[in-house]
């Protein structure tokens, strides 16, 4: 698409682009929004630099794309229930989001998109990686694609957020006061191959972080294929990497990507604000 109000420069072959020429602290017009939305569908992860976004402004922007959701495991900012703060302090050694996943895939309607805004970042490190799950699906062999057709993944919040992970989160200096120790485990069954509702493209929807097994199969039977698909999805050729600066906003499409927050900055501080959008039921 030829953009008239914005400049869009890809940052890798598989996905990701930087968007120039837009000030998100102001209301954006319909044409500007349509072009940003098209770039979101085309590039899957959009990076906007030097933005000045209050939590309210971040929610207002996200609302142009869809319905901001309430995240079930972290307390929101006191007066903005759609925004959570992700903080790793100088004392923490574990981070939030440090494993490949698509946000909230254990919910019946997993997050459609995520808006992550950087407030404080380490001098180096703390990048986020993204993977294009459609590119992964499209490059599988025809026989593997046939095998996956109709297969249902069972996705559980317990995989990450209960047991070991919950204990870790509670010990985190930056997150322990924000963690909601809900006794509820959320489990949702979703197709392993999902079709993007807006582009019609198929992509893989499996991750070791959330998928426990396939419907009708034991965990033991499922694990080898979950491991293969999880690793295949994040081959270097299917990924891009975003280096954060304070004021960077990244908007990504969870329906066709996975992401990974790198934990390579112990002793330094990283603070982000996150809004997720309610998605549809994967099909
Ligand atoms: C997340 O998984 O949503 C957090 C990603 C990040 O902090 O880079």
Short mmCIF file of C-alpha atoms and ligand atoms in Angstrom, two decimals:
data_model
loop_
_atom_site.label_atom_id
_atom_site.label_comp_id
_atom_site.label_asym_id
_atom_site.label_seq_id
_atom_site.Cartn_x
_atom_site.Cartn_y
_atom_site.Cartn_z
CA UNK A 1 0.00 0.00 0.00
CA UNK A 2 1.19 3.53 -0.76
CA UNK A 3 0.93 5.51 2.47
CA UNK A 4 0.09 9.20 2.27
CA UNK A 5 0.10 10.28 5.91
CA UNK A 6 2.79 8.01 7.42
CA UNK A 7 6.14 6.41 6.47
CA UNK A 8 6.55 2.69 7.11
CA UNK A 9 9.98 1.02 7.06
CA UNK A 10 10.26 -2.75 7.61
CA UNK A 11 12.82 -3.81 10.23
CA UNK A 12 13.23 -7.45 9.13
CA UNK A 13 12.22 -9.77 6.31
CA UNK A 14 9.60 -11.70 8.26
CA UNK A 15 7.69 -9.02 10.17
CA UNK A 16 7.95 -5.72 12.00
CA UNK A 17 8.10 -2.13 10.82
CA UNK A 18 8.88 1.31 12.19
CA UNK A 19 6.25 3.95 11.58
CA UNK A 20 7.35 7.57 11.11
CA UNK A 21 5.47 10.85 10.87
CA UNK A 22 2.81 10.31 13.50
CA UNK A 23 2.30 11.94 16.90
CA UNK A 24 0.19 9.55 18.94
CA UNK A 25 -0.23 12.04 21.79
CA UNK A 26 -2.76 13.82 19.53
CA UNK A 27 -6.02 12.46 18.12
CA UNK A 28 -5.32 10.77 14.81
CA UNK A 29 -7.54 11.34 11.80
CA UNK A 30 -9.44 8.61 9.98
CA UNK A 31 -7.07 8.36 7.01
CA UNK A 32 -4.03 8.24 9.29
CA UNK A 33 -5.73 5.56 11.39
CA UNK A 34 -6.69 3.51 8.31
CA UNK A 35 -3.08 3.58 7.10
CA UNK A 36 -1.72 2.60 10.52
CA UNK A 37 -4.28 -0.19 10.72
CA UNK A 38 -3.30 -1.45 7.26
CA UNK A 39 0.39 -1.36 8.29
CA UNK A 40 -0.56 -3.33 11.44
CA UNK A 41 -2.15 -6.05 9.27
CA UNK A 42 0.75 -6.03 6.78
CA UNK A 43 3.68 -5.95 9.24
CA UNK A 44 2.16 -7.48 12.41
CA UNK A 45 4.35 -5.50 14.84
CA UNK A 46 4.63 -1.71 14.55
CA UNK A 47 7.18 0.41 16.35
CA UNK A 48 6.57 4.12 17.02
CA UNK A 49 9.48 6.12 18.45
CA UNK A 50 9.58 9.23 20.65
CA UNK A 51 5.94 9.13 21.70
CA UNK A 52 4.59 10.88 24.76
CA UNK A 53 1.74 8.72 26.05
CA UNK A 54 -0.08 9.01 29.35
CA UNK A 55 -1.86 5.79 30.42
CA UNK A 56 -5.20 7.37 29.44
CA UNK A 57 -3.85 8.32 26.02
CA UNK A 58 -2.52 4.77 25.51
CA UNK A 59 -5.99 3.39 26.27
CA UNK A 60 -7.63 5.93 23.94
CA UNK A 61 -5.27 4.93 21.12
CA UNK A 62 -5.83 1.21 21.73
CA UNK A 63 -9.59 1.86 21.65
CA UNK A 64 -9.29 2.92 18.01
CA UNK A 65 -8.20 -0.67 17.23
CA UNK A 66 -10.65 -2.55 19.45
CA UNK A 67 -11.88 -3.12 22.99
CA UNK A 68 -9.17 -2.78 25.71
CA UNK A 69 -9.35 -5.77 28.05
CA UNK A 70 -8.63 -6.35 31.74
CA UNK A 71 -5.60 -8.61 32.32
CA UNK A 72 -6.51 -11.25 34.93
CA UNK A 73 -3.16 -11.82 36.69
CA UNK A 74 -1.70 -8.35 37.36
CA UNK A 75 -3.36 -5.45 39.21
CA UNK A 76 -3.88 -2.49 36.90
CA UNK A 77 -2.84 1.10 37.54
CA UNK A 78 -5.14 2.44 40.30
CA UNK A 79 -7.15 4.79 38.06
CA UNK A 80 -6.71 3.13 34.65
CA UNK A 81 -7.98 -0.49 34.83
CA UNK A 82 -6.89 -1.34 31.28
CA UNK A 83 -3.19 -0.56 31.89
CA UNK A 84 -0.77 -2.84 33.73
CA UNK A 85 2.78 -1.91 34.64
CA UNK A 86 5.52 -4.41 33.85
CA UNK A 87 8.52 -3.68 36.05
CA UNK A 88 11.84 -5.45 36.48
CA UNK A 89 13.94 -3.72 39.14
CA UNK A 90 17.70 -3.77 39.68
CA UNK A 91 17.15 -6.56 42.24
CA UNK A 92 15.12 -8.92 40.01
CA UNK A 93 16.66 -11.78 38.08
CA UNK A 94 13.45 -13.10 36.48
CA UNK A 95 11.36 -11.07 34.03
CA UNK A 96 7.75 -11.00 32.86
CA UNK A 97 7.11 -12.48 29.41
CA UNK A 98 10.47 -14.23 29.20
CA UNK A 99 9.33 -17.11 27.00
CA UNK A 100 7.82 -17.27 23.51
CA UNK A 101 4.03 -16.85 23.68
CA UNK A 102 0.97 -15.11 22.29
CA UNK A 103 -0.77 -13.04 24.98
CA UNK A 104 -3.54 -14.78 26.98
CA UNK A 105 -3.97 -17.73 24.59
CA UNK A 106 -5.44 -19.62 27.60
CA UNK A 107 -8.55 -17.37 27.51
CA UNK A 108 -11.62 -18.26 25.39
CA UNK A 109 -11.04 -14.97 23.53
CA UNK A 110 -7.29 -14.37 23.62
CA UNK A 111 -5.85 -10.89 23.20
CA UNK A 112 -6.14 -9.58 19.66
CA UNK A 113 -3.41 -6.98 20.00
CA UNK A 114 -1.02 -5.58 22.57
CA UNK A 115 0.19 -1.98 23.05
CA UNK A 116 3.46 -1.91 25.01
CA UNK A 117 4.97 1.46 25.89
CA UNK A 118 8.49 1.89 27.30
CA UNK A 119 8.98 4.27 30.25
CA UNK A 120 12.39 3.15 31.56
CA UNK A 121 14.80 0.84 29.74
CA UNK A 122 18.26 -0.55 30.46
CA UNK A 123 21.31 1.01 28.75
CA UNK A 124 21.49 -2.17 26.70
CA UNK A 125 19.44 -5.38 26.72
CA UNK A 126 15.74 -5.90 27.44
CA UNK A 127 14.83 -6.12 23.74
CA UNK A 128 11.63 -7.91 22.67
CA UNK A 129 11.63 -10.47 19.87
CA UNK A 130 8.64 -11.23 17.65
CA UNK A 131 7.91 -14.21 15.39
CA UNK A 132 5.59 -14.44 12.40
CA UNK A 133 3.41 -17.51 13.02
CA UNK A 134 1.91 -17.37 9.50
CA UNK A 135 5.34 -17.54 7.88
CA UNK A 136 6.02 -20.59 10.08
CA UNK A 137 2.77 -22.31 9.05
CA UNK A 138 3.20 -21.53 5.36
CA UNK A 139 6.66 -23.13 5.25
CA UNK A 140 5.61 -26.47 6.80
CA UNK A 141 5.39 -29.49 4.50
CA UNK A 142 1.97 -30.26 2.96
CA UNK A 143 1.82 -33.51 4.97
CA UNK A 144 2.44 -31.71 8.26
CA UNK A 145 -0.18 -29.10 7.34
CA UNK A 146 -2.71 -31.89 6.68
CA UNK A 147 -1.86 -33.52 10.00
CA UNK A 148 -2.46 -30.27 11.88
CA UNK A 149 -5.80 -29.56 10.19
CA UNK A 150 -8.53 -30.03 12.83
CA UNK A 151 -6.07 -30.49 15.71
CA UNK A 152 -7.11 -28.60 18.86
CA UNK A 153 -4.61 -27.26 21.39
CA UNK A 154 -5.44 -27.12 25.09
CA UNK A 155 -4.00 -23.89 26.50
CA UNK A 156 -3.70 -23.29 30.22
CA UNK A 157 -2.73 -20.33 32.38
CA UNK A 158 -1.36 -22.89 34.86
CA UNK A 159 1.52 -23.64 32.56
CA UNK A 160 3.14 -20.28 33.35
CA UNK A 161 1.19 -18.58 36.06
CA UNK A 162 0.69 -21.28 38.66
CA UNK A 163 3.21 -23.49 40.42
CA UNK A 164 6.76 -22.47 39.67
CA UNK A 165 5.93 -19.37 37.66
CA UNK A 166 3.49 -17.96 40.22
CA UNK A 167 6.04 -18.47 42.96
CA UNK A 168 8.64 -16.69 40.85
CA UNK A 169 6.30 -13.79 40.11
CA UNK A 170 5.53 -13.33 43.80
CA UNK A 171 9.24 -13.18 44.56
CA UNK A 172 9.82 -10.50 41.94
CA UNK A 173 10.58 -7.18 43.51
CA UNK A 174 8.93 -5.29 40.64
CA UNK A 175 5.79 -7.44 40.30
CA UNK A 176 5.07 -9.08 43.68
CA UNK A 177 2.73 -6.33 44.88
CA UNK A 178 0.88 -6.36 41.56
CA UNK A 179 0.44 -10.11 41.17
CA UNK A 180 -3.16 -11.38 41.65
CA UNK A 181 -2.99 -14.81 43.22
CA UNK A 182 -6.23 -16.07 41.73
CA UNK A 183 -7.10 -19.67 42.43
CA UNK A 184 -8.80 -19.82 39.04
CA UNK A 185 -6.92 -21.51 36.26
CA UNK A 186 -8.03 -20.53 32.82
CA UNK A 187 -8.07 -23.27 30.18
CA UNK A 188 -9.16 -22.77 26.58
CA UNK A 189 -9.22 -25.05 23.56
CA UNK A 190 -8.16 -23.42 20.29
CA UNK A 191 -7.30 -24.69 16.81
CA UNK A 192 -3.59 -25.32 16.32
CA UNK A 193 -3.91 -23.64 12.94
CA UNK A 194 -5.95 -20.44 13.20
CA UNK A 195 -7.20 -18.27 10.37
CA UNK A 196 -6.68 -14.54 10.78
CA UNK A 197 -10.18 -13.01 10.77
CA UNK A 198 -9.08 -9.90 8.85
CA UNK A 199 -6.51 -11.22 6.34
CA UNK A 200 -7.69 -14.82 5.94
CA UNK A 201 -4.12 -16.10 6.33
CA UNK A 202 -3.46 -19.24 8.38
CA UNK A 203 -0.90 -19.36 11.19
CA UNK A 204 0.26 -21.65 14.00
CA UNK A 205 -1.26 -21.06 17.45
CA UNK A 206 0.81 -23.26 19.77
CA UNK A 207 3.40 -22.36 22.40
CA UNK A 208 5.25 -24.24 25.08
CA UNK A 209 4.38 -21.38 27.44
CA UNK A 210 0.63 -22.05 27.28
CA UNK A 211 -0.20 -25.24 25.31
CA UNK A 212 -0.28 -28.30 27.56
CA UNK A 213 -1.56 -30.97 25.15
CA UNK A 214 -3.78 -31.62 22.14
CA UNK A 215 -7.45 -32.45 22.68
CA UNK A 216 -7.92 -36.22 22.85
CA UNK A 217 -4.20 -36.84 23.39
CA UNK A 218 -2.18 -37.21 26.58
CA UNK A 219 0.43 -34.69 27.63
CA UNK A 220 3.12 -37.28 26.94
CA UNK A 221 1.78 -37.94 23.43
CA UNK A 222 1.44 -34.23 22.70
CA UNK A 223 4.76 -32.91 23.99
CA UNK A 224 7.02 -33.86 21.04
CA UNK A 225 4.76 -32.11 18.53
CA UNK A 226 4.21 -29.08 20.82
CA UNK A 227 7.99 -28.82 21.16
CA UNK A 228 8.56 -29.11 17.42
CA UNK A 229 5.91 -26.52 16.52
CA UNK A 230 7.02 -24.12 19.27
CA UNK A 231 10.64 -24.26 18.12
CA UNK A 232 9.76 -24.14 14.42
CA UNK A 233 7.58 -21.03 14.91
CA UNK A 234 10.52 -19.03 16.22
CA UNK A 235 13.21 -19.93 13.67
CA UNK A 236 15.45 -16.86 13.31
CA UNK A 237 14.20 -16.27 9.74
CA UNK A 238 10.64 -15.81 11.05
CA UNK A 239 11.59 -13.21 13.68
CA UNK A 240 12.46 -9.57 14.25
CA UNK A 241 13.87 -7.81 17.29
CA UNK A 242 12.92 -4.45 18.76
CA UNK A 243 15.39 -2.35 20.73
CA UNK A 244 13.46 -0.15 23.16
CA UNK A 245 14.05 3.49 24.03
CA UNK A 246 11.99 5.49 26.53
CA UNK A 247 8.95 6.70 24.57
CA UNK A 248 8.86 3.70 22.19
CA UNK A 249 5.42 2.16 21.64
CA UNK A 250 5.13 -1.25 19.97
CA UNK A 251 1.74 -2.51 18.80
CA UNK A 252 1.54 -6.17 17.82
CA UNK A 253 -1.04 -8.58 16.48
CA UNK A 254 -1.29 -11.63 18.76
CA UNK A 255 -3.38 -13.47 16.15
CA UNK A 256 -0.33 -14.01 13.94
CA UNK A 257 2.73 -13.44 16.15
CA UNK A 258 4.49 -14.66 19.24
CA UNK A 259 6.88 -12.55 21.32
CA UNK A 260 9.69 -13.02 23.85
CA UNK A 261 10.96 -10.43 26.36
CA UNK A 262 14.72 -10.99 26.62
CA UNK A 263 16.13 -11.14 30.14
CA UNK A 264 19.72 -10.02 29.61
CA UNK A 265 19.94 -6.91 31.79
CA UNK A 266 20.19 -8.02 35.42
CA UNK A 267 21.07 -5.13 37.72
CA UNK A 268 19.21 -2.62 35.53
CA UNK A 269 15.61 -1.40 35.54
CA UNK A 270 12.94 -1.75 32.84
CA UNK A 271 9.39 -0.35 33.20
CA UNK A 272 6.62 -0.62 30.64
CA UNK A 273 2.88 0.08 30.40
CA UNK A 274 0.78 -2.55 28.63
CA UNK A 275 -2.75 -2.58 27.21
CA UNK A 276 -4.25 -5.66 25.57
CA UNK A 277 -7.26 -5.75 23.25
CA UNK A 278 -10.02 -8.32 23.55
CA UNK A 279 -9.88 -10.74 20.64
CA UNK A 280 -12.33 -13.05 18.94
CA UNK A 281 -12.62 -16.82 19.40
CA UNK A 282 -9.81 -18.31 17.26
CA UNK A 283 -11.13 -20.33 14.30
C1 LIG B 1 4.71 -9.33 27.35
O1 LIG B 1 4.89 -10.54 27.27
O2 LIG B 1 3.61 -8.84 27.07
C2 LIG B 1 5.83 -8.41 27.77
C3 LIG B 1 6.79 -8.17 26.68
C4 LIG B 1 7.92 -7.27 27.08
O3 LIG B 1 7.97 -6.80 28.21
O4 LIG B 1 8.77 -7.03 26.23
#
